[in-house]
Short mmCIF file of C-alpha atoms in Angstrom, two decimals:
data_model
loop_
_atom_site.label_atom_id
_atom_site.label_comp_id
_atom_site.label_asym_id
_atom_site.label_seq_id
_atom_site.Cartn_x
_atom_site.Cartn_y
_atom_site.Cartn_z
CA UNK A 148 106.89 96.78 -189.59
CA UNK A 149 104.23 94.16 -188.95
CA UNK A 150 106.94 91.85 -187.62
CA UNK A 151 107.89 94.32 -184.90
CA UNK A 152 104.31 95.19 -183.89
CA UNK A 153 104.14 92.52 -181.14
CA UNK A 154 107.66 93.42 -179.97
CA UNK A 155 107.93 94.70 -176.38
CA UNK A 156 111.01 95.54 -174.31
CA UNK A 157 110.74 94.29 -170.76
CA UNK A 158 111.50 96.39 -167.64
CA UNK A 159 114.55 94.26 -166.88
CA UNK A 160 116.30 95.74 -169.94
CA UNK A 161 115.76 99.28 -168.68
CA UNK A 162 116.87 98.40 -165.17
CA UNK A 163 120.10 96.98 -166.63
CA UNK A 164 120.51 100.10 -168.77
CA UNK A 165 120.09 102.35 -165.73
CA UNK A 166 122.74 100.32 -163.91
CA UNK A 167 125.17 100.79 -166.80
CA UNK A 168 124.52 104.55 -166.86
CA UNK A 169 125.28 104.67 -163.13
CA UNK A 170 128.56 102.82 -163.76
CA UNK A 171 129.53 105.36 -166.42
CA UNK A 172 128.75 108.18 -164.00
CA UNK A 173 130.86 106.57 -161.26
CA UNK A 174 133.72 105.98 -163.72
CA UNK A 175 134.33 109.73 -163.63
CA UNK A 176 135.64 109.16 -160.11
CA UNK A 177 136.79 105.55 -160.55
CA UNK A 178 138.26 105.12 -164.07
CA UNK A 179 138.34 101.32 -163.74
CA UNK A 180 134.53 101.25 -163.89
CA UNK A 181 134.56 102.71 -167.42
CA UNK A 182 135.85 99.45 -168.96
CA UNK A 183 133.43 97.39 -166.84
CA UNK A 184 130.52 99.55 -168.04
CA UNK A 185 131.56 99.03 -171.66
CA UNK A 186 131.71 95.27 -171.08
CA UNK A 187 128.24 95.32 -169.57
CA UNK A 188 126.91 97.15 -172.63
CA UNK A 189 128.30 94.41 -174.87
CA UNK A 190 126.86 91.63 -172.67
CA UNK A 191 123.47 93.36 -172.53
CA UNK A 192 123.41 93.76 -176.33
CA UNK A 193 124.29 90.08 -176.86
CA UNK A 194 121.68 88.88 -174.36
CA UNK A 195 119.08 91.19 -175.92
CA UNK A 196 119.76 89.78 -179.40
CA UNK A 197 119.76 86.19 -178.11
CA UNK A 198 116.49 86.73 -176.25
CA UNK A 199 114.95 88.27 -179.35
CA UNK A 200 115.85 85.20 -181.43
CA UNK A 201 114.48 82.79 -178.83
CA UNK A 202 111.14 84.55 -178.48
CA UNK A 203 110.43 85.69 -182.03
CA UNK A 204 111.66 82.89 -184.30
CA UNK A 205 108.74 80.71 -185.37
CA UNK A 206 104.98 81.20 -185.69
CA UNK A 207 102.08 80.23 -183.43
CA UNK A 208 104.39 79.40 -180.56
CA UNK A 209 101.60 80.27 -178.12
CA UNK A 210 98.01 79.13 -178.59
CA UNK A 211 95.19 80.17 -176.30
CA UNK A 212 91.41 80.05 -176.02
CA UNK A 213 89.05 81.81 -173.64
CA UNK A 214 86.11 79.65 -172.55
CA UNK A 215 83.11 81.73 -171.51
CA UNK A 216 79.75 80.60 -170.07
CA UNK A 217 76.63 81.09 -172.19
CA UNK A 218 75.43 83.70 -169.70
CA UNK A 219 76.51 85.30 -166.45
CA UNK A 220 74.54 84.98 -163.23
CA UNK A 221 74.02 88.43 -161.73
CA UNK A 222 75.44 88.89 -158.23
CA UNK A 223 77.27 85.53 -158.32
CA UNK A 224 80.83 84.51 -159.11
CA UNK A 225 81.12 83.29 -162.71
CA UNK A 226 84.15 81.27 -163.77
CA UNK A 227 86.22 82.17 -166.84
CA UNK A 228 88.66 79.56 -168.18
CA UNK A 229 91.79 80.14 -170.25
CA UNK A 230 93.59 77.26 -171.96
CA UNK A 231 97.15 78.17 -173.02
CA UNK A 232 99.54 75.93 -174.96
CA UNK A 233 103.32 76.49 -175.10
CA UNK A 234 104.77 75.33 -178.43
CA UNK A 235 108.25 76.68 -177.68
CA UNK A 236 111.10 74.24 -177.11
CA UNK A 237 111.78 75.93 -173.75
CA UNK A 238 109.73 76.95 -170.76
CA UNK A 239 108.20 80.40 -171.16
CA UNK A 240 106.99 83.01 -168.73
CA UNK A 241 103.64 84.52 -169.55
CA UNK A 242 101.85 87.70 -168.57
CA UNK A 243 98.15 87.31 -169.32
CA UNK A 244 96.07 90.47 -169.69
CA UNK A 245 92.45 89.75 -170.53
CA UNK A 246 90.42 92.75 -171.66
CA UNK A 247 87.43 92.13 -169.40
CA UNK A 248 84.17 94.12 -169.82
CA UNK A 249 84.20 97.77 -168.83
CA UNK A 250 81.35 97.24 -166.33
CA UNK A 251 83.83 95.68 -163.90
CA UNK A 252 86.08 98.78 -163.98
CA UNK A 253 89.20 96.65 -163.41
CA UNK A 254 92.25 98.51 -164.70
CA UNK A 255 95.04 96.29 -163.40
CA UNK A 256 93.93 92.79 -164.40
CA UNK A 257 97.06 90.67 -164.84
CA UNK A 258 97.93 86.99 -164.38
CA UNK A 259 101.52 85.75 -164.38
CA UNK A 260 102.20 82.11 -165.22
CA UNK A 261 105.00 79.86 -166.45
CA UNK A 262 104.42 76.89 -168.76
CA UNK A 263 106.92 74.10 -169.54
CA UNK A 264 107.78 73.27 -173.13
CA UNK A 265 105.04 71.57 -175.22
CA UNK A 266 102.56 71.73 -172.34
CA UNK A 267 99.04 73.12 -171.97
CA UNK A 268 97.88 74.85 -168.81
CA UNK A 269 94.44 75.96 -167.72
CA UNK A 270 93.96 79.25 -165.89
CA UNK A 271 90.74 80.19 -164.12
CA UNK A 272 89.47 83.43 -162.67
CA UNK A 273 86.10 84.67 -161.43
CA UNK A 274 83.98 87.67 -162.35
CA UNK A 275 81.04 88.92 -160.29
CA UNK A 276 78.69 91.16 -162.29
CA UNK A 277 76.38 93.52 -160.41
CA UNK A 278 74.29 94.69 -163.35
CA UNK A 279 72.18 92.86 -165.89
CA UNK A 280 72.90 93.46 -169.57
CA UNK A 281 75.52 92.67 -172.21
CA UNK A 282 79.17 92.27 -171.18
CA UNK A 283 81.67 92.64 -174.02
CA UNK A 284 85.16 91.16 -173.80
CA UNK A 285 88.07 92.53 -175.80
CA UNK A 286 91.28 90.75 -176.77
CA UNK A 287 93.00 88.09 -174.75
CA UNK A 288 96.60 89.39 -174.67
CA UNK A 289 99.50 87.10 -173.77
CA UNK A 290 103.05 88.41 -173.44
CA UNK A 291 105.60 85.59 -173.75
CA UNK A 292 109.22 85.89 -172.59
CA UNK A 293 112.13 83.56 -171.89
CA UNK A 294 114.12 83.19 -168.70
CA UNK A 295 116.33 86.10 -169.87
CA UNK A 296 113.22 88.31 -169.85
CA UNK A 297 114.60 91.28 -171.81
CA UNK A 298 112.02 91.19 -174.61
CA UNK A 299 108.47 89.85 -174.90
CA UNK A 300 106.23 88.92 -177.79
CA UNK A 301 102.54 89.72 -177.64
CA UNK A 302 99.95 87.22 -178.84
CA UNK A 303 96.28 88.21 -179.17
CA UNK A 304 93.26 85.90 -179.24
CA UNK A 305 89.44 85.91 -179.03
CA UNK A 306 88.35 89.33 -180.16
CA UNK A 307 84.82 90.62 -179.51
CA UNK A 308 83.16 88.03 -177.28
CA UNK A 309 79.85 88.99 -175.60
CA UNK A 310 78.13 87.36 -172.62
CA UNK A 311 74.65 88.42 -171.45
CA UNK A 312 74.12 88.76 -167.70
CA UNK A 313 70.82 87.30 -166.46
CA UNK A 314 69.20 87.33 -163.02
CA UNK A 315 70.84 84.98 -160.54
CA UNK A 316 69.96 81.61 -162.08
CA UNK A 317 72.68 79.98 -159.96
CA UNK A 318 70.36 80.30 -156.98
CA UNK A 319 67.98 77.91 -158.75
CA UNK A 320 70.41 75.04 -158.22
CA UNK A 321 70.82 76.03 -154.59
CA UNK A 322 67.09 75.75 -153.93
CA UNK A 323 66.32 72.99 -156.43
CA UNK A 324 65.11 70.47 -153.85
CA UNK A 325 62.51 72.31 -151.83
CA UNK A 326 60.49 69.44 -150.42
CA UNK A 327 61.31 70.17 -146.80
CA UNK A 328 64.20 67.93 -145.84
CA UNK A 329 67.27 68.05 -143.68
CA UNK A 330 69.39 69.72 -146.35
CA UNK A 331 66.98 72.62 -146.80
CA UNK A 332 67.43 73.64 -143.18
CA UNK A 333 71.04 74.58 -143.96
CA UNK A 334 69.73 77.37 -146.17
CA UNK A 335 67.28 78.67 -143.56
CA UNK A 336 64.14 77.02 -144.91
CA UNK A 337 61.65 76.27 -142.15
CA UNK A 338 59.63 73.17 -141.53
CA UNK A 339 55.99 74.22 -141.49
CA UNK A 340 53.37 71.96 -139.92
CA UNK A 341 50.50 71.39 -142.32
CA UNK A 342 47.19 72.29 -140.69
CA UNK A 343 44.15 70.27 -141.68
CA UNK A 344 43.48 69.19 -145.26
CA UNK A 345 43.41 70.98 -148.52
CA UNK A 346 40.00 71.29 -150.12
CA UNK A 347 40.81 69.33 -153.26
CA UNK A 348 39.03 65.96 -153.07
CA UNK A 349 40.67 63.03 -154.86
CA UNK A 350 38.73 59.79 -154.16
CA UNK A 351 36.96 57.56 -151.62
CA UNK A 352 38.97 54.52 -150.57
CA UNK A 353 38.94 51.67 -148.08
CA UNK A 354 40.08 52.54 -144.59
CA UNK A 355 43.51 51.21 -143.65
CA UNK A 356 45.25 51.39 -140.30
CA UNK A 357 46.78 54.82 -139.87
CA UNK A 358 44.20 56.82 -141.85
CA UNK A 359 42.81 59.89 -140.11
CA UNK A 360 39.49 58.99 -138.47
CA UNK A 361 38.19 62.46 -139.22
CA UNK A 362 38.16 61.65 -142.94
CA UNK A 363 35.70 58.75 -142.60
CA UNK A 364 32.87 59.07 -145.12
CA UNK A 365 29.87 57.75 -143.15
CA UNK A 366 27.50 57.60 -146.11
CA UNK A 367 29.92 55.49 -148.13
CA UNK A 368 30.61 53.37 -145.03
CA UNK A 369 26.88 52.64 -144.63
CA UNK A 370 26.52 51.63 -148.29
CA UNK A 371 29.62 49.41 -148.35
CA UNK A 372 29.14 48.09 -144.83
CA UNK A 373 32.84 48.76 -144.17
CA UNK A 374 34.87 51.80 -143.23
CA UNK A 375 35.50 54.17 -146.14
CA UNK A 376 37.54 57.37 -146.00
CA UNK A 377 37.87 60.46 -148.16
CA UNK A 378 41.29 60.93 -149.67
CA UNK A 379 42.56 64.45 -150.37
CA UNK A 380 45.51 65.75 -152.32
CA UNK A 381 47.40 69.00 -152.19
CA UNK A 382 45.77 71.73 -154.19
CA UNK A 383 47.73 72.28 -157.37
CA UNK A 384 47.88 74.72 -160.24
CA UNK A 385 47.17 77.77 -158.10
CA UNK A 386 48.36 81.01 -159.73
CA UNK A 387 51.30 82.74 -158.06
CA UNK A 388 52.44 86.12 -159.38
CA UNK A 389 55.67 87.92 -158.61
CA UNK A 390 55.04 91.64 -159.04
CA UNK A 391 58.18 93.80 -159.04
CA UNK A 392 58.16 97.51 -158.35
CA UNK A 393 60.77 99.05 -160.65
CA UNK A 394 60.25 102.64 -159.53
CA UNK A 395 63.02 104.84 -158.22
CA UNK A 396 62.64 103.59 -154.62
CA UNK A 397 64.02 100.21 -155.77
CA UNK A 398 67.27 101.72 -157.05
CA UNK A 399 68.70 101.86 -153.52
CA UNK A 400 72.05 99.97 -153.48
CA UNK A 401 73.11 97.22 -151.10
CA UNK A 402 76.43 95.33 -151.41
CA UNK A 403 76.84 96.35 -155.04
CA UNK A 404 73.35 95.28 -156.16
CA UNK A 405 70.22 97.42 -156.17
CA UNK A 406 67.05 96.39 -154.32
CA UNK A 407 65.53 95.84 -157.77
CA UNK A 408 68.16 93.22 -158.60
CA UNK A 409 67.60 91.44 -155.28
CA UNK A 410 63.87 91.38 -156.02
CA UNK A 411 64.50 90.04 -159.52
CA UNK A 412 66.76 87.26 -158.22
CA UNK A 413 64.19 86.30 -155.57
CA UNK A 414 61.36 86.34 -158.14
CA UNK A 415 63.30 83.96 -160.38
CA UNK A 416 63.93 81.48 -157.55
CA UNK A 417 60.38 81.62 -156.15
CA UNK A 418 58.98 81.05 -159.66
CA UNK A 419 61.06 77.90 -159.92
CA UNK A 420 59.86 76.75 -156.49
CA UNK A 421 56.23 77.44 -157.46
CA UNK A 422 56.54 75.33 -160.61
CA UNK A 423 58.21 72.52 -158.63
CA UNK A 424 55.19 72.61 -156.30
CA UNK A 425 52.93 72.17 -159.36
CA UNK A 426 51.49 75.67 -159.12
CA UNK A 427 51.33 78.26 -161.89
CA UNK A 428 54.04 80.92 -161.91
CA UNK A 429 53.73 84.34 -163.50
CA UNK A 430 55.23 87.80 -163.14
CA UNK A 431 55.18 91.40 -164.26
CA UNK A 432 56.78 94.67 -163.29
CA UNK A 433 55.24 98.06 -162.71
CA UNK A 434 56.13 101.69 -162.24
CA UNK A 435 54.54 104.33 -164.43
CA UNK A 436 53.34 101.50 -166.71
CA UNK A 437 52.83 97.74 -166.50
CA UNK A 438 55.60 95.83 -168.31
CA UNK A 439 57.30 92.43 -168.68
CA UNK A 440 54.05 90.50 -168.33
CA UNK A 441 54.20 86.71 -168.14
CA UNK A 442 50.80 85.09 -167.53
CA UNK A 443 50.80 82.46 -164.78
CA UNK A 444 51.05 79.02 -166.38
CA UNK A 445 52.64 75.67 -165.63
CA UNK A 446 54.48 74.55 -168.73
CA UNK A 447 57.97 73.42 -169.62
CA UNK A 448 58.94 76.74 -171.19
CA UNK A 449 57.61 78.92 -168.36
CA UNK A 450 60.92 79.36 -166.55
CA UNK A 451 62.64 80.44 -169.75
CA UNK A 452 59.89 83.00 -170.40
CA UNK A 453 60.23 84.37 -166.86
CA UNK A 454 64.03 84.47 -167.13
CA UNK A 455 63.89 86.42 -170.39
CA UNK A 456 61.35 88.85 -168.96
CA UNK A 457 63.35 89.43 -165.77
CA UNK A 458 66.45 90.08 -167.89
CA UNK A 459 64.76 93.16 -169.34
CA UNK A 460 63.42 94.68 -166.10
CA UNK A 461 65.08 98.04 -165.57
CA UNK A 462 64.14 100.94 -163.35
CA UNK A 463 62.67 104.01 -165.04
CA UNK A 464 63.09 106.28 -162.00
CA UNK A 465 59.40 107.25 -162.01
CA UNK A 466 57.07 107.31 -159.03
CA UNK A 467 55.33 103.92 -158.93
CA UNK A 468 51.65 104.11 -159.89
CA UNK A 469 49.76 101.71 -157.59
CA UNK A 470 46.41 102.79 -159.03
CA UNK A 471 47.44 101.59 -162.48
CA UNK A 472 48.72 98.37 -160.89
CA UNK A 473 45.34 97.77 -159.22
CA UNK A 474 43.49 98.38 -162.49
CA UNK A 475 45.73 95.95 -164.38
CA UNK A 476 45.35 93.23 -161.73
CA UNK A 477 41.56 93.63 -161.72
CA UNK A 478 41.36 93.32 -165.50
CA UNK A 479 43.87 90.56 -166.17
CA UNK A 480 44.06 88.34 -163.05
CA UNK A 481 40.54 86.96 -162.83
CA UNK A 482 41.22 83.94 -160.55
CA UNK A 483 42.17 84.27 -156.90
CA UNK A 484 45.96 84.24 -156.83
CA UNK A 485 48.90 84.59 -154.50
CA UNK A 486 50.55 87.94 -155.28
CA UNK A 487 54.09 88.52 -154.03
CA UNK A 488 54.68 92.23 -154.40
CA UNK A 489 58.32 93.36 -154.16
CA UNK A 490 58.44 97.03 -153.23
CA UNK A 491 59.75 99.26 -150.47
CA UNK A 492 58.21 101.63 -147.93
CA UNK A 493 60.48 103.81 -145.81
CA UNK A 494 57.76 105.62 -143.84
CA UNK A 495 54.21 105.05 -142.66
CA UNK A 496 53.06 108.04 -144.69
CA UNK A 497 54.47 106.39 -147.80
CA UNK A 498 52.40 103.29 -147.07
CA UNK A 499 49.21 105.24 -146.31
CA UNK A 500 49.31 106.83 -149.76
CA UNK A 501 49.19 103.40 -151.39
CA UNK A 502 47.17 101.53 -148.76
CA UNK A 503 43.75 101.95 -150.46
CA UNK A 504 45.06 100.16 -153.56
CA UNK A 505 46.70 97.40 -151.51
CA UNK A 506 43.44 96.85 -149.61
CA UNK A 507 41.51 96.68 -152.88
CA UNK A 508 43.93 94.08 -154.29
CA UNK A 509 43.76 91.97 -151.12
CA UNK A 510 39.95 91.70 -151.39
CA UNK A 511 40.26 89.48 -154.46
CA UNK A 512 43.72 87.95 -153.96
CA UNK A 513 46.09 86.82 -151.25
CA UNK A 514 48.56 89.70 -151.16
CA UNK A 515 52.04 89.51 -149.63
CA UNK A 516 53.94 92.81 -149.56
CA UNK A 517 57.70 92.25 -149.52
CA UNK A 518 59.80 95.22 -148.42
CA UNK A 519 63.24 95.79 -146.99
CA UNK A 520 64.94 96.62 -143.73
CA UNK A 521 67.40 99.47 -143.91
CA UNK A 522 70.61 97.73 -142.83
CA UNK A 523 72.47 101.03 -142.63
CA UNK A 524 70.03 102.12 -139.92
CA UNK A 525 70.60 98.86 -138.03
CA UNK A 526 74.34 99.53 -138.01
CA UNK A 527 73.78 103.07 -136.79
CA UNK A 528 71.42 101.91 -134.03
CA UNK A 529 73.87 99.31 -132.73
CA UNK A 530 76.79 101.74 -132.55
CA UNK A 531 77.53 103.47 -129.26
CA UNK A 532 76.71 107.19 -129.33
CA UNK A 533 79.51 109.32 -127.92
CA UNK A 534 78.59 112.82 -129.09
CA UNK A 535 75.37 114.83 -129.11
CA UNK A 536 75.21 114.58 -132.91
CA UNK A 537 75.54 110.79 -132.74
CA UNK A 538 72.71 110.68 -130.19
CA UNK A 539 70.49 112.67 -132.57
CA UNK A 540 71.42 110.37 -135.46
CA UNK A 541 70.71 107.27 -133.39
CA UNK A 542 67.30 108.52 -132.25
CA UNK A 543 66.27 109.33 -135.84
CA UNK A 544 67.50 105.92 -137.02
CA UNK A 545 65.48 104.18 -134.29
CA UNK A 546 62.42 106.20 -135.34
CA UNK A 547 62.70 105.03 -138.96
CA UNK A 548 63.31 101.41 -137.88
CA UNK A 549 60.24 101.61 -135.63
CA UNK A 550 58.16 102.91 -138.55
CA UNK A 551 59.13 99.81 -140.54
CA UNK A 552 57.60 97.66 -137.79
CA UNK A 553 54.53 99.90 -137.73
CA UNK A 554 54.10 99.27 -141.46
CA UNK A 555 53.99 95.52 -140.81
CA UNK A 556 51.29 96.01 -138.13
CA UNK A 557 49.30 98.36 -140.36
CA UNK A 558 49.25 95.82 -143.20
CA UNK A 559 48.32 93.03 -140.80
CA UNK A 560 45.37 95.09 -139.55
CA UNK A 561 43.79 94.85 -143.02
CA UNK A 562 44.60 91.18 -143.56
CA UNK A 563 47.58 91.85 -145.83
CA UNK A 564 50.57 89.58 -145.31
CA UNK A 565 54.04 91.09 -145.32
CA UNK A 566 57.72 90.18 -145.30
CA UNK A 567 60.15 92.65 -143.76
CA UNK A 568 63.61 91.34 -144.57
CA UNK A 569 67.18 92.24 -145.38
CA UNK A 570 68.25 92.05 -149.04
CA UNK A 571 70.54 89.06 -148.47
CA UNK A 572 67.73 87.06 -146.78
CA UNK A 573 65.04 88.05 -149.28
CA UNK A 574 65.00 84.79 -151.23
CA UNK A 575 64.91 82.55 -148.14
CA UNK A 576 62.20 84.56 -146.41
CA UNK A 577 60.04 84.66 -149.54
CA UNK A 578 60.27 80.89 -150.00
CA UNK A 579 59.42 80.31 -146.34
CA UNK A 580 56.35 82.57 -146.66
CA UNK A 581 55.15 80.73 -149.75
CA UNK A 582 55.60 77.35 -148.07
CA UNK A 583 53.78 78.60 -144.98
CA UNK A 584 50.83 79.80 -147.07
CA UNK A 585 50.69 76.47 -148.87
CA UNK A 586 50.87 74.53 -145.60
CA UNK A 587 48.11 76.57 -143.96
CA UNK A 588 45.86 76.36 -147.01
CA UNK A 589 45.36 80.13 -147.11
CA UNK A 590 45.22 80.45 -150.88
#
């Protein structure tokens, strides 16, 4: 019984059987077809038996391995590799059905391939997860058949593999070199002119041609009887916190990912940029409570700590408590820091309810509120209205879009920086804002 468990009859056998049945039916009117139908039954039986012997005699005629990455990058294409070896003495035709994780909801995954005798072939396919968490693979099923293709033998490999899906760490490679150069412009990063000097003094040195005359130290010049200048260096080790709102407003979807996932991906990339710029990177999330806290530090293990914390950020569908956020910041962030707050405000009334807490935070820290444009509204606004109902819809959409711009002006009035961006441009715009703040010496 175990021998016949991997035994499968192919559709070609049934098609041939249907053809023979049709011949028998027609032989009622054309007697000559009766003998032909009988001959076809004999030929089909012989071919079936021959095909069975070819496919089933011998063990381990097909060998296969599934090569998985250590972790998936959320929102990105992740490559899966299959290595399949044909140990048959003939070329075989394979139907590969990989039991991919249920999160992808793919019911018809199938790859057809042919492999010559004694050869190994690599097959690759991509998976794009849209949720963080654990992704469990089932069996790798391979159905092998000969050129006759009446029967197939099933081979199974690699049971029970699991791959965790982390925030989009692939973006880290994309933005690895962030010292403004010609390549960074391809990604939308802006060149920002540095204004003046940072306040961190390094040393007094001899004047050389090309030094800024405004940095001449006249007291040192008088003592040395030669021109001396102050040398400054970029301020380093400034704390930068990514604060992620995980309330229900961040569950809004966009291109398969939620706003929360876009914020998490951007927070991971900006943390890497901050550490590359020799600043301290930290993060935490908030909603009803304060969670996933990583204190701003600059150490070799900091990115791994942030990655592990972002992996566990999940929305709790509560109303976000900005008063609790303010209290936590006041108690735990004692040094002036750059705070990048990822949240969303749809209306001016929604902002006004939280504005007192934002103003209080901005008194002690440099606060940047990051929120999102509603791209569905933009599409609606740009469409031509042809009916009265469409005119009403367009006017309401323009009202909400206008309120988004009013929110930016309202925050600016109280000295709070803001980024109003689309989800796909979130990472670029956040990096540009950070670089601008660094260049202007605002922190």
